[in-house]
Coordinates of C-alpha atoms and ligand atoms in Angstrom, one line a residue:
Chain P
M1 CA -28.1 -101.9 -174.2
T2 CA -27.7 -98.9 -172.2
R3 CA -24.8 -96.7 -172.8
V4 CA -23.4 -94.9 -169.6
L5 CA -20.7 -92.2 -169.3
V6 CA -18.9 -91.7 -166.1
I7 CA -17.2 -88.5 -165.5
G8 CA -14.8 -88.9 -162.7
A9 CA -13.2 -91.8 -161.1
G10 CA -13.3 -90.9 -157.8
P11 CA -14.5 -93.0 -155.0
A12 CA -18.2 -91.7 -156.3
G13 CA -17.4 -92.3 -159.9
L14 CA -15.7 -96.1 -159.3
A15 CA -18.9 -97.0 -157.7
A16 CA -21.3 -95.3 -160.1
A17 CA -19.3 -97.6 -163.1
A18 CA -19.4 -100.8 -161.3
A19 CA -23.4 -100.2 -160.4
A20 CA -24.1 -99.7 -163.9
A21 CA -22.2 -102.3 -165.4
D22 CA -23.5 -104.8 -162.7
A23 CA -27.1 -103.4 -163.8
G24 CA -26.1 -104.1 -167.6
A25 CA -24.9 -101.0 -169.0
R26 CA -22.2 -100.7 -171.3
V27 CA -20.2 -98.1 -169.4
T28 CA -17.7 -95.7 -170.0
L29 CA -15.6 -94.0 -167.2
L30 CA -13.2 -91.2 -167.5
D31 CA -10.8 -89.3 -165.3
S32 CA -8.5 -86.6 -166.1
G33 CA -5.8 -88.1 -163.9
D34 CA -3.5 -90.8 -165.2
G35 CA -4.6 -93.1 -162.4
L36 CA -8.0 -94.2 -160.2
G37 CA -9.2 -93.2 -157.1
G38 CA -9.4 -89.5 -156.9
Q39 CA -8.7 -87.7 -154.1
Y40 CA -9.6 -90.1 -151.7
W41 CA -7.7 -92.6 -152.6
R42 CA -4.7 -91.1 -154.4
H43 CA -1.7 -93.1 -154.4
L44 CA 1.6 -93.4 -156.1
P45 CA 1.7 -94.0 -159.6
P46 CA 2.9 -97.7 -161.2
Q47 CA 6.3 -96.5 -161.7
R48 CA 7.1 -96.3 -157.9
P49 CA 5.2 -99.4 -156.5
S50 CA 5.6 -100.7 -152.6
R51 CA 4.4 -103.3 -150.9
R52 CA 2.7 -101.4 -147.9
E53 CA 1.1 -98.5 -150.0
A54 CA -2.6 -99.8 -148.2
R55 CA -0.8 -97.8 -144.7
L56 CA -1.4 -94.9 -146.7
H57 CA -5.2 -95.2 -146.7
H58 CA -8.8 -96.1 -145.5
G59 CA -10.8 -98.8 -147.3
W60 CA -7.4 -99.8 -149.2
K61 CA -9.3 -103.3 -149.9
H62 CA -12.7 -101.6 -151.5
F63 CA -10.2 -99.2 -153.5
Q64 CA -8.5 -102.4 -155.3
H65 CA -12.1 -104.4 -155.2
L66 CA -13.4 -101.2 -157.1
Q67 CA -11.0 -100.6 -159.3
A68 CA -10.6 -104.5 -160.4
R69 CA -14.3 -104.8 -161.2
V70 CA -13.8 -102.2 -163.2
R71 CA -11.0 -102.3 -164.8
D72 CA -12.6 -106.0 -165.8
R73 CA -16.0 -104.6 -167.1
V74 CA -15.6 -100.8 -167.9
E75 CA -14.0 -99.0 -170.6
V76 CA -11.8 -97.2 -168.6
I77 CA -9.9 -93.8 -170.2
T78 CA -7.4 -92.2 -168.3
E79 CA -5.6 -88.6 -168.8
A80 CA -9.3 -87.8 -170.3
Q81 CA -10.6 -84.4 -169.9
V82 CA -13.7 -83.5 -170.4
W83 CA -14.0 -80.0 -171.5
A84 CA -17.5 -79.2 -172.5
I85 CA -20.8 -81.5 -172.2
E86 CA -24.1 -81.2 -174.8
T87 CA -27.5 -82.6 -173.2
A88 CA -29.5 -81.8 -176.6
G89 CA -30.7 -85.5 -177.4
G90 CA -28.5 -87.9 -175.6
T91 CA -25.5 -86.4 -173.6
T92 CA -22.2 -85.8 -175.6
A93 CA -19.3 -85.2 -174.1
R94 CA -16.3 -83.5 -175.5
V95 CA -12.8 -84.7 -174.1
L96 CA -9.2 -84.4 -174.7
I97 CA -7.1 -87.4 -174.0
G98 CA -3.1 -87.1 -173.1
P99 CA -0.7 -85.4 -171.2
S100 CA -2.4 -82.7 -168.9
D101 CA -2.1 -78.8 -170.9
A102 CA -0.2 -80.5 -173.4
A103 CA -1.0 -79.4 -177.2
G104 CA -2.2 -81.9 -179.7
R105 CA -4.0 -84.5 -177.9
E106 CA -6.6 -86.9 -179.1
S107 CA -9.9 -85.2 -179.3
R108 CA -12.9 -87.4 -179.0
R109 CA -16.6 -86.7 -179.0
L110 CA -18.4 -89.5 -176.6
T111 CA -22.6 -90.1 -176.5
A112 CA -24.5 -92.1 -174.2
D113 CA -27.7 -92.1 -173.0
A114 CA -26.5 -91.3 -169.5
V115 CA -24.2 -89.8 -167.9
V116 CA -23.4 -89.9 -164.4
L117 CA -21.2 -86.7 -162.9
A118 CA -18.8 -87.2 -160.7
P119 CA -15.7 -84.5 -160.9
G120 CA -15.6 -83.8 -156.9
A121 CA -14.8 -80.9 -155.2
H122 CA -11.4 -78.8 -154.0
D123 CA -10.7 -77.2 -150.9
R124 CA -11.7 -74.0 -150.4
T125 CA -9.0 -71.7 -148.4
L126 CA -10.4 -68.1 -147.1
P127 CA -7.2 -65.4 -147.8
F128 CA -5.3 -64.3 -145.2
P129 CA -2.3 -61.8 -144.8
G130 CA 0.8 -63.8 -146.0
W131 CA -1.1 -67.0 -147.9
H132 CA 0.3 -65.7 -150.8
L133 CA 3.8 -67.0 -149.7
P134 CA 5.9 -69.8 -151.2
G135 CA 5.2 -72.9 -147.9
V136 CA 1.7 -72.0 -147.5
Y137 CA -0.5 -74.5 -149.1
S138 CA -4.0 -75.3 -149.3
A139 CA -4.4 -78.8 -146.7
G140 CA -5.7 -80.9 -149.7
A141 CA -2.1 -79.7 -151.7
A142 CA -0.2 -81.4 -148.3
Q143 CA -2.4 -84.4 -148.5
A144 CA -1.9 -84.9 -152.2
L145 CA 1.8 -84.7 -152.2
A146 CA 2.1 -87.0 -149.2
K147 CA 0.0 -89.6 -150.4
G148 CA 0.8 -89.1 -154.4
E149 CA 4.4 -88.7 -153.6
R150 CA 5.7 -89.1 -150.8
I151 CA 6.4 -85.2 -150.4
R152 CA 6.6 -83.2 -147.3
V153 CA 5.8 -79.9 -147.7
G154 CA 8.0 -79.0 -144.7
R155 CA 9.5 -80.2 -141.7
K156 CA 7.6 -77.9 -138.9
V157 CA 4.2 -77.5 -140.4
V158 CA 1.0 -75.7 -139.0
V159 CA -2.2 -77.2 -140.2
A160 CA -5.4 -74.8 -139.9
G161 CA -8.5 -74.1 -141.1
A162 CA -12.0 -75.8 -140.1
G163 CA -13.6 -79.2 -140.7
P164 CA -12.6 -82.8 -140.2
F165 CA -10.3 -82.9 -142.9
L166 CA -7.8 -81.3 -141.0
L167 CA -7.1 -84.5 -139.4
P168 CA -6.3 -87.1 -141.9
V169 CA -4.1 -83.9 -143.2
A170 CA -2.0 -84.0 -140.0
Q171 CA -2.3 -87.8 -139.8
S172 CA -0.5 -87.9 -143.3
L173 CA 2.3 -85.2 -142.6
T174 CA 3.3 -86.9 -139.6
G175 CA 3.7 -90.5 -141.7
A176 CA 5.9 -88.6 -144.1
G177 CA 8.0 -87.7 -141.2
A178 CA 7.2 -84.0 -140.6
T179 CA 6.3 -82.4 -137.2
V180 CA 3.0 -81.1 -137.2
L181 CA 3.3 -78.1 -135.0
G182 CA -0.8 -78.3 -134.5
V183 CA -4.2 -78.3 -135.8
Y184 CA -6.0 -75.2 -135.1
E185 CA -9.7 -75.7 -135.6
A186 CA -11.8 -72.3 -136.3
A187 CA -14.7 -73.9 -134.8
R188 CA -15.4 -73.2 -131.2
L189 CA -16.5 -76.2 -128.8
P190 CA -20.1 -75.5 -129.0
A191 CA -20.6 -75.1 -132.5
I192 CA -18.6 -78.8 -132.4
A193 CA -21.1 -80.0 -130.0
R194 CA -24.1 -78.0 -132.1
G195 CA -22.9 -80.1 -134.9
W196 CA -21.8 -83.4 -133.8
L197 CA -23.5 -84.2 -130.6
P198 CA -27.6 -84.3 -131.3
R199 CA -29.1 -87.2 -132.1
P200 CA -25.9 -89.9 -131.9
Q201 CA -27.3 -92.9 -133.2
R202 CA -27.8 -91.5 -136.4
L203 CA -23.9 -91.4 -136.4
L204 CA -23.7 -94.9 -135.8
R205 CA -25.3 -95.4 -139.0
T206 CA -22.2 -93.8 -140.3
A207 CA -20.2 -95.8 -138.0
H208 CA -17.1 -96.7 -140.7
K209 CA -16.6 -92.8 -140.6
G210 CA -17.1 -92.8 -137.2
R211 CA -14.3 -95.4 -136.8
E212 CA -12.0 -93.4 -139.3
L213 CA -12.4 -89.9 -136.9
A214 CA -11.6 -92.1 -133.8
G215 CA -8.6 -93.7 -135.0
Y216 CA -7.3 -89.7 -136.0
A217 CA -8.0 -89.2 -132.6
F218 CA -6.2 -91.5 -131.2
H219 CA -3.3 -90.9 -133.4
H220 CA -3.2 -87.2 -132.3
L221 CA -3.3 -88.3 -128.6
S222 CA -0.6 -90.9 -129.6
R223 CA 2.0 -88.6 -131.3
R224 CA 0.8 -85.8 -129.4
V225 CA 0.2 -83.1 -132.3
P226 CA -2.1 -80.5 -130.3
Y227 CA -5.5 -80.3 -131.2
R228 CA -6.9 -76.5 -130.7
L229 CA -10.3 -75.4 -131.1
G230 CA -11.3 -72.1 -131.9
R231 CA -8.0 -70.7 -133.8
A232 CA -7.5 -69.5 -136.7
V233 CA -3.9 -69.2 -138.5
V234 CA -4.4 -64.8 -139.3
E235 CA -0.7 -64.4 -140.9
A236 CA 2.0 -66.0 -142.7
R237 CA 5.2 -64.6 -142.7
G238 CA 8.4 -64.5 -144.0
D239 CA 11.2 -63.3 -147.0
G240 CA 10.5 -64.9 -150.1
R241 CA 8.6 -67.9 -148.3
V242 CA 7.1 -68.7 -145.0
E243 CA 9.2 -68.2 -142.0
E244 CA 6.4 -68.2 -139.5
A245 CA 2.6 -68.1 -138.6
V246 CA 0.7 -66.2 -136.4
I247 CA -2.4 -68.0 -134.4
A248 CA -5.0 -66.0 -133.2
R249 CA -8.3 -67.0 -130.8
L250 CA -11.3 -66.7 -132.6
D251 CA -14.6 -65.3 -131.0
A252 CA -17.8 -67.7 -132.1
D253 CA -18.4 -66.1 -135.4
W254 CA -14.6 -66.7 -136.5
A255 CA -13.2 -62.8 -135.9
P256 CA -9.9 -63.0 -134.0
I257 CA -9.6 -61.7 -130.1
P258 CA -7.3 -58.8 -130.4
G259 CA -4.2 -59.9 -127.8
T260 CA -4.4 -63.6 -128.3
E261 CA -1.9 -63.8 -131.2
R262 CA 0.8 -66.1 -130.6
T263 CA 4.1 -66.8 -133.5
V264 CA 5.4 -69.9 -134.0
A265 CA 8.1 -70.7 -136.5
A266 CA 7.2 -72.7 -139.1
D267 CA 8.1 -74.0 -143.0
A268 CA 4.9 -75.1 -144.0
V269 CA 1.5 -74.0 -143.2
C270 CA -1.4 -75.9 -144.9
V271 CA -4.9 -74.5 -144.6
S272 CA -8.5 -75.4 -145.5
H273 CA -12.0 -74.2 -144.7
G274 CA -13.9 -76.4 -146.6
F275 CA -14.4 -78.0 -149.8
T276 CA -15.9 -76.0 -153.3
P277 CA -17.6 -78.5 -155.6
R278 CA -16.7 -78.8 -159.2
L279 CA -19.4 -77.2 -160.9
E280 CA -18.3 -76.8 -164.5
L281 CA -19.7 -80.0 -166.2
P282 CA -23.2 -79.8 -164.2
I283 CA -23.5 -75.7 -165.1
A284 CA -22.9 -76.8 -168.6
A285 CA -25.3 -79.5 -168.5
G286 CA -28.0 -77.2 -167.5
C287 CA -28.4 -78.9 -163.9
A288 CA -30.3 -77.1 -161.4
I289 CA -28.2 -75.5 -158.3
G290 CA -29.3 -75.4 -154.9
P291 CA -29.3 -72.1 -152.6
D292 CA -26.4 -74.2 -151.2
R293 CA -24.5 -74.4 -154.6
F294 CA -24.4 -77.4 -154.6
V295 CA -26.2 -79.6 -157.3
Q296 CA -29.7 -80.5 -156.7
V297 CA -30.5 -84.1 -157.1
D298 CA -33.8 -86.6 -155.9
A299 CA -33.6 -89.7 -154.3
D300 CA -32.2 -91.8 -157.4
Q301 CA -29.0 -89.0 -157.5
R302 CA -31.0 -87.6 -160.9
T303 CA -30.5 -83.9 -161.1
S304 CA -32.9 -81.7 -163.4
V305 CA -31.8 -82.7 -166.6
P306 CA -33.1 -86.2 -168.0
G307 CA -30.5 -88.2 -168.1
V308 CA -27.4 -86.4 -165.9
Y309 CA -27.1 -87.9 -162.7
A310 CA -24.5 -86.4 -159.8
A311 CA -22.8 -87.7 -156.9
G312 CA -20.2 -87.2 -154.7
E313 CA -18.8 -84.0 -153.9
I314 CA -20.5 -82.1 -156.5
T315 CA -24.0 -82.7 -154.5
G316 CA -22.4 -82.0 -151.1
I317 CA -19.6 -82.7 -148.7
G318 CA -20.1 -86.0 -146.9
G319 CA -16.6 -87.7 -147.4
V320 CA -16.0 -90.9 -149.0
D321 CA -18.9 -93.1 -147.9
A322 CA -21.5 -90.3 -149.0
A323 CA -19.4 -90.4 -152.4
L324 CA -19.6 -94.1 -152.5
V325 CA -23.4 -94.9 -151.6
E326 CA -24.5 -92.0 -153.9
G327 CA -22.2 -93.4 -156.8
R328 CA -23.5 -96.8 -156.3
I329 CA -27.4 -95.3 -156.7
A330 CA -26.5 -93.0 -159.5
G331 CA -25.4 -95.6 -161.6
H332 CA -27.6 -98.1 -161.0
R333 CA -30.3 -95.7 -161.8
A334 CA -28.9 -94.4 -165.0
A335 CA -28.6 -98.4 -166.2
G336 CA -31.7 -98.5 -165.5
G337 CA -31.5 -100.6 -163.0
D338 CA -34.2 -101.5 -160.8
P339 CA -35.3 -99.1 -158.0
A340 CA -36.6 -101.7 -155.6
A341 CA -32.7 -103.1 -155.3
L342 CA -31.6 -99.9 -153.6
A343 CA -33.7 -99.7 -150.3
G344 CA -30.4 -100.2 -148.2
D345 CA -28.5 -98.2 -149.9
R346 CA -31.3 -95.2 -149.9
R347 CA -31.0 -95.6 -145.8
L348 CA -27.1 -95.1 -146.0
R349 CA -27.4 -92.5 -147.8
R350 CA -30.1 -90.5 -145.5
A351 CA -27.5 -91.4 -142.6
T352 CA -24.4 -89.6 -144.6
T353 CA -26.8 -86.4 -145.6
D354 CA -27.0 -86.3 -141.8
L355 CA -23.3 -86.7 -141.7
A356 CA -22.9 -83.6 -144.6
R357 CA -25.3 -81.3 -142.4
R358 CA -23.4 -82.1 -139.3
I359 CA -20.1 -81.2 -140.8
E360 CA -21.5 -77.7 -142.0
A361 CA -23.3 -77.1 -138.8
A362 CA -20.3 -77.5 -136.7
H363 CA -17.7 -76.2 -139.4
G364 CA -19.1 -74.1 -141.5
I365 CA -17.5 -70.8 -142.1
R366 CA -18.6 -67.9 -140.3
P367 CA -18.8 -64.1 -141.2
G368 CA -16.1 -62.8 -138.8
W369 CA -13.2 -64.0 -140.8
T370 CA -12.9 -60.9 -142.8
S371 CA -11.8 -58.8 -140.1
W372 CA -8.3 -60.8 -140.2
L373 CA -8.1 -59.6 -143.6
R374 CA -5.7 -56.3 -144.2
D375 CA -6.0 -53.7 -147.2
D376 CA -3.1 -55.4 -148.7
T377 CA -4.2 -58.9 -147.9
V378 CA -4.1 -60.6 -151.8
V379 CA -7.5 -62.0 -152.4
C380 CA -7.8 -63.0 -156.0
R381 CA -3.9 -65.0 -156.5
C382 CA -3.5 -64.8 -160.0
E383 CA -4.6 -61.1 -160.5
E384 CA -2.8 -60.0 -157.2
V385 CA -5.9 -58.0 -156.2
P386 CA -5.9 -56.9 -152.4
Y387 CA -8.6 -56.9 -150.5
G388 CA -8.7 -52.6 -150.0
R389 CA -9.2 -52.1 -153.8
L390 CA -11.9 -55.3 -153.8
R391 CA -13.7 -53.6 -151.3
D392 CA -13.3 -49.6 -152.1
T393 CA -14.1 -50.4 -156.0
A394 CA -18.0 -52.1 -154.6
A395 CA -18.7 -49.4 -152.7
A396 CA -17.7 -46.5 -154.5
T397 CA -19.6 -48.0 -157.8
G398 CA -22.6 -49.3 -155.6
Q399 CA -22.2 -52.6 -157.8
S400 CA -24.0 -55.5 -157.1
A401 CA -23.1 -57.7 -160.4
L402 CA -20.5 -59.6 -159.7
R403 CA -19.4 -58.9 -163.6
S404 CA -18.6 -55.7 -163.2
V405 CA -16.9 -56.0 -160.2
K406 CA -14.6 -58.2 -161.7
L407 CA -14.3 -56.0 -164.5
T408 CA -13.0 -52.9 -162.8
T409 CA -10.7 -55.0 -160.4
R410 CA -9.7 -57.5 -162.3
A411 CA -10.3 -59.7 -159.8
G412 CA -11.4 -63.7 -160.7
L413 CA -9.9 -62.7 -164.4
G414 CA -6.7 -64.6 -164.1
I415 CA -5.5 -68.1 -165.3
C416 CA -7.1 -70.0 -162.4
Q417 CA -11.4 -68.3 -163.5
A418 CA -11.8 -67.7 -160.1
R419 CA -12.0 -71.3 -158.9
M420 CA -9.6 -69.9 -155.9
C421 CA -10.7 -66.5 -155.6
G422 CA -14.4 -66.5 -156.7
R423 CA -16.7 -67.4 -153.7
T424 CA -14.7 -64.7 -151.6
V425 CA -14.9 -62.2 -154.0
E426 CA -18.6 -62.9 -154.0
E427 CA -18.4 -62.5 -150.5
L428 CA -16.7 -59.7 -149.8
T429 CA -18.2 -57.3 -152.5
G430 CA -22.2 -58.6 -151.3
A431 CA -22.6 -59.7 -155.4
S432 CA -25.9 -61.1 -155.5
T433 CA -25.8 -64.7 -156.5
G434 CA -29.5 -65.3 -156.9
D435 CA -28.6 -66.8 -160.2
P436 CA -26.2 -69.6 -160.5
C437 CA -25.6 -68.3 -164.2
D438 CA -24.3 -64.7 -162.6
T439 CA -22.0 -66.5 -159.7
S440 CA -18.3 -67.3 -160.5
D441 CA -19.4 -71.0 -160.9
R442 CA -19.6 -70.5 -164.4
R443 CA -17.1 -70.9 -167.0
P444 CA -17.0 -71.2 -170.7
L445 CA -14.9 -74.3 -170.6
A446 CA -14.8 -77.1 -168.1
A447 CA -11.0 -77.2 -168.6
P448 CA -8.0 -75.1 -169.7
I449 CA -7.7 -75.7 -173.7
R450 CA -5.0 -73.8 -176.0
L451 CA -6.5 -71.4 -178.6
G452 CA -4.6 -73.3 -181.3
D453 CA -6.5 -76.4 -180.2
L454 CA -10.0 -74.7 -179.5
A455 CA -9.7 -73.2 -183.1
E456 CA -9.5 -77.1 -184.5
L457 CA -12.1 -78.4 -182.1
A458 CA -14.5 -75.9 -183.1
T459 CA -14.6 -77.1 -186.1
A460 CA -13.4 -80.9 -186.0
P461 CA -16.4 -82.9 -187.0
N462 CA -15.6 -87.0 -185.5
G463 CA -18.0 -88.1 -184.1
D464 CA -17.8 -91.4 -181.7
S465 CA -19.6 -93.1 -179.2
A466 CA -19.5 -94.6 -175.5
Chain R
M1 CA 11.9 -76.9 -146.4
S2 CA 9.8 -79.4 -148.6
D3 CA 11.6 -82.5 -149.4
I4 CA 10.8 -86.2 -150.3
V5 CA 10.5 -88.9 -147.6
P6 CA 13.5 -91.2 -148.5
W7 CA 13.0 -94.1 -150.1
G8 CA 14.5 -96.3 -147.4
A9 CA 13.6 -95.3 -144.5
D10 CA 9.7 -95.2 -145.9
P11 CA 7.6 -97.3 -144.1
I12 CA 5.2 -98.4 -147.1
R13 CA 8.1 -100.3 -148.0
P14 CA 9.0 -98.7 -151.8
A15 CA 10.6 -101.0 -154.5
E16 CA 14.1 -98.7 -155.5
P17 CA 12.6 -96.0 -157.7
R18 CA 14.3 -95.2 -160.7
P19 CA 16.0 -91.9 -161.4
L20 CA 15.4 -89.6 -164.7
R21 CA 16.6 -86.2 -165.7
L22 CA 14.6 -83.3 -166.9
T23 CA 16.6 -79.1 -167.3
V24 CA 15.0 -76.4 -165.7
D25 CA 16.1 -72.9 -167.1
G26 CA 19.0 -75.0 -168.5
E27 CA 20.1 -76.0 -165.5
T28 CA 19.9 -80.6 -165.2
V29 CA 18.1 -81.5 -162.1
E30 CA 17.3 -85.2 -161.0
G31 CA 14.0 -86.8 -160.1
L32 CA 12.4 -90.4 -160.1
Q33 CA 10.3 -92.1 -162.3
G34 CA 6.7 -91.4 -161.8
Q35 CA 7.1 -87.9 -160.0
S36 CA 4.9 -85.0 -161.3
I37 CA 7.5 -82.4 -162.4
A38 CA 6.5 -80.3 -159.3
G39 CA 7.5 -83.0 -157.1
V40 CA 10.6 -83.2 -159.0
L41 CA 11.3 -79.8 -157.7
L42 CA 9.1 -79.8 -154.5
A43 CA 12.0 -82.9 -153.9
Q44 CA 15.0 -80.6 -154.1
G45 CA 13.7 -78.1 -151.8
R46 CA 12.7 -75.7 -154.1
T47 CA 9.0 -74.1 -153.2
A48 CA 9.2 -71.6 -155.6
W49 CA 9.6 -70.8 -159.8
R50 CA 7.1 -68.8 -161.0
S51 CA 6.7 -64.8 -160.4
T52 CA 3.4 -62.8 -160.8
T53 CA 2.5 -60.1 -162.3
A54 CA 3.5 -58.3 -159.3
G55 CA 6.8 -59.9 -159.5
R56 CA 5.9 -62.3 -156.4
P57 CA 7.2 -66.2 -156.2
R58 CA 5.3 -68.9 -156.7
G59 CA 5.0 -72.7 -156.4
V60 CA 2.1 -75.2 -155.7
F61 CA -0.6 -74.1 -153.9
C62 CA -3.7 -76.6 -154.0
G63 CA -1.7 -79.1 -155.3
I64 CA -4.4 -80.6 -157.6
G65 CA -4.8 -78.3 -161.2
V66 CA -7.5 -75.9 -159.3
C67 CA -5.1 -72.6 -159.1
F68 CA -2.5 -72.6 -161.7
D69 CA 0.1 -71.2 -159.4
C70 CA 2.6 -73.7 -160.6
V71 CA 2.5 -73.2 -164.1
A72 CA 5.9 -73.4 -166.6
T73 CA 6.6 -74.0 -169.8
V74 CA 7.2 -77.3 -170.6
N75 CA 9.0 -78.3 -174.1
G76 CA 8.0 -75.0 -175.4
E77 CA 4.4 -75.1 -174.6
S78 CA 3.9 -72.2 -171.8
D79 CA 1.1 -72.6 -168.8
V80 CA 1.6 -76.1 -168.0
R81 CA 0.2 -77.4 -164.4
L82 CA 3.4 -78.9 -162.9
C83 CA 1.6 -80.5 -160.3
L84 CA -0.5 -82.8 -163.2
R85 CA 2.4 -83.0 -165.6
R86 CA 4.4 -86.2 -165.1
A87 CA 8.0 -85.8 -165.4
A88 CA 9.6 -87.3 -168.5
D89 CA 13.3 -88.3 -168.6
G90 CA 14.5 -85.2 -171.1
D91 CA 11.7 -82.4 -170.6
A92 CA 13.3 -78.9 -170.8
V93 CA 11.2 -76.8 -168.1
E94 CA 11.2 -73.0 -168.1
T95 CA 10.0 -70.7 -165.3
Q96 CA 7.4 -68.5 -166.4
D97 CA 8.3 -64.7 -165.1
D98 CA 4.5 -63.0 -165.5
H99 CA 6.1 -59.6 -164.2
D100 CA 8.2 -59.3 -167.3
S101 CA 5.4 -60.0 -169.7
A102 CA 3.0 -58.0 -168.2
E103 CA 4.8 -54.8 -168.5
G104 CA 5.3 -55.3 -171.8
A105 CA 1.2 -55.9 -171.9
R106 CA 0.1 -53.6 -169.2
P107 CA 2.2 -50.6 -168.3
Ligands
LIG501 C1 -6.8 -82.5 -152.5 C2 -7.5 -83.2 -152.2 C3 -7.6 -84.5 -151.0 C4 -8.4 -84.8 -150.5 N1 -7.7 -86.1 -149.3 C5 -8.8 -86.7 -149.0 C6 -8.9 -88.0 -147.5 O1 -7.1 -88.1 -147.7 N2 -9.6 -87.9 -146.8 C7 -10.9 -87.9 -146.7 O2 -11.7 -88.2 -145.9 N3 -11.2 -87.1 -147.2 C8 -10.3 -86.2 -148.4 N4 -10.3 -85.4 -149.5 C9 -12.1 -85.2 -149.6 C10 -12.4 -86.1 -151.1 O3 -13.1 -85.0 -151.8 C11 -14.0 -86.7 -150.8 O4 -13.9 -87.7 -149.3 C12 -13.6 -87.9 -151.8 O5 -12.5 -88.0 -153.1 C13 -14.5 -87.5 -152.8 O6 -14.9 -88.7 -153.8 P1 -15.6 -87.9 -155.2 O7 -15.5 -89.2 -156.0 O8 -16.6 -87.1 -155.1 O9 -14.5 -86.8 -155.7 P2 -13.1 -87.2 -156.5 O10 -12.4 -87.4 -155.1 O11 -12.6 -85.4 -156.0 O12 -13.1 -87.4 -157.4 C14 -12.9 -86.7 -159.0 C15 -12.3 -87.1 -160.0 O13 -13.0 -86.6 -160.9 C16 -12.2 -86.0 -162.0 N5 -12.6 -85.0 -162.6 C17 -12.4 -83.9 -162.3 N6 -13.0 -83.0 -163.3 C18 -13.0 -83.7 -164.6 C19 -13.0 -83.5 -166.0 N7 -13.3 -82.2 -166.3 N8 -13.2 -84.2 -166.8 C20 -12.3 -85.9 -166.5 N9 -12.1 -85.9 -165.1 C21 -12.6 -84.9 -163.9 C22 -11.1 -85.8 -160.9 O14 -9.2 -85.9 -161.8 C23 -11.3 -86.8 -159.8 O15 -10.1 -87.9 -159.8 C24 -9.9 -84.9 -150.3 C25 -10.0 -83.6 -151.2 C26 -9.0 -83.0 -151.9 C27 -9.5 -81.9 -152.8

């Protein structure tokens, strides 16, 4: 019997695990969190049950159905952090099981014939003056806290950045009782039209996502949350925490237009300019990464490494429908399922790929944003490296290798290992990113491990299989 | 200021939550079973608990364990991401001040 390991239990991983089990494989599904559902279906833990949880979600029934299928037929291990992966002679994942960041977690080595990587993405926030202040959050944080904890990050909240994701964030905030002062989208109308209007018949194939977006539009109208295009938060101000946000109009390249600044009083500012895939595991496994910095896959969701499949946001940002269909294809093929059974899913996948392209065309980051930076704007949050120092160092030394820029300025060498600033530092210093092995995406360990544990793990002989 | 949706007024109709207690720098803080430690603090309106090498306050930024802004020492183990760690009754949380340690390590 084929053994399939699925890493990540978001929409992509859940769909992959269920499809692989349907195709007859023995499946193990791992997630570092203590529940299933990933970012999209992040929900309250079992210690806090509620009767109408579905109100916070789209497709909640689909999730419950997937979860039941998976719990029934798949070995599910939660609180399981994969920290390394080896692909020589089958696939071996090295896993620590237990509460996150705790010392002395149980260590296991899981081997399988095929693995589906589905670790998802995190949102990317471009730096702006004051973004280090408490009360400034990534939009994903506001979303995760509202759905997973019923926390509202503020009473009077500004939502800003780029992309359709800002809409569900605003909805979750108002649903938690916050007043959303406005949603400020950086893209201007011509870009939005360029991305969303052509070939509308293709959009219809992802009608389900269309309905979800229409729902947000209706919600915004009905709650009178202003949605403004071509605007950005260019500064957050406050004494020790955010008290006001400065909003400016942007030109087509996202450079703020002088004289258009307006200040609003707010106690939380939630900003996201898109998503960055979590590439640690695919890079460790040796998978080819494309020039767009996503994992390259074929029509079967196969990566460049035999036996390694990828699904969901690590292959492109196409939303939940893309994650689900890619997961189904990956799981089915990883289990050795008949490719002929996939015709419908392949069509759907082409439609979701189209959606991902539209999002990028309409909302992709434009280079003018750097003109809202000031010399003292923090770029690397961990090491507190300001923009001026970063720019001057790169210019003075003519450095183009990311490594030397980092070593001189310390940007990207802090505790988050450049997960927050890596791409931004590359852009601001003009570091060459031709070789994915020399980018900020490369990290020796996929997850943080305590030094004491690492010493033990390096020598531990324990074998185990999925 | 951050806070929590009062359970009695929440349209998702939650069951009555069960309380728990932890200490933060020795002071008792009330939370709910099932909250992350960051959730406990945010529910109390506390938005910052760490200070950086530059002495600036930080709390939650990414909320999903990527940015490490929210780390603190929990039951003697340093650098625990509070947004990922479920609170357990009796947890002892100590806030971290990287400013102090940086002065020692990097003059
Ligand atoms: C904070 C946040 C909130 C979001 N909310 C929404 C929303 O409300 N609506 C919307 O349309 N889109 C939302 N998105 C976009 C979202 O990413 C996609 O819609 C969808 O969840 C992608 O599915 P996925 O399966 O690819 O990844 P995810 O849903 O991100 O699932 C990946 C899973 O892999 C696990 N994982 C990652 N690395 C490891 C590892 N090394 N070891 C073990 N497990 C690991 C993670 O814990 C996670 O559960 C959100 C994104 C973020 C970052």
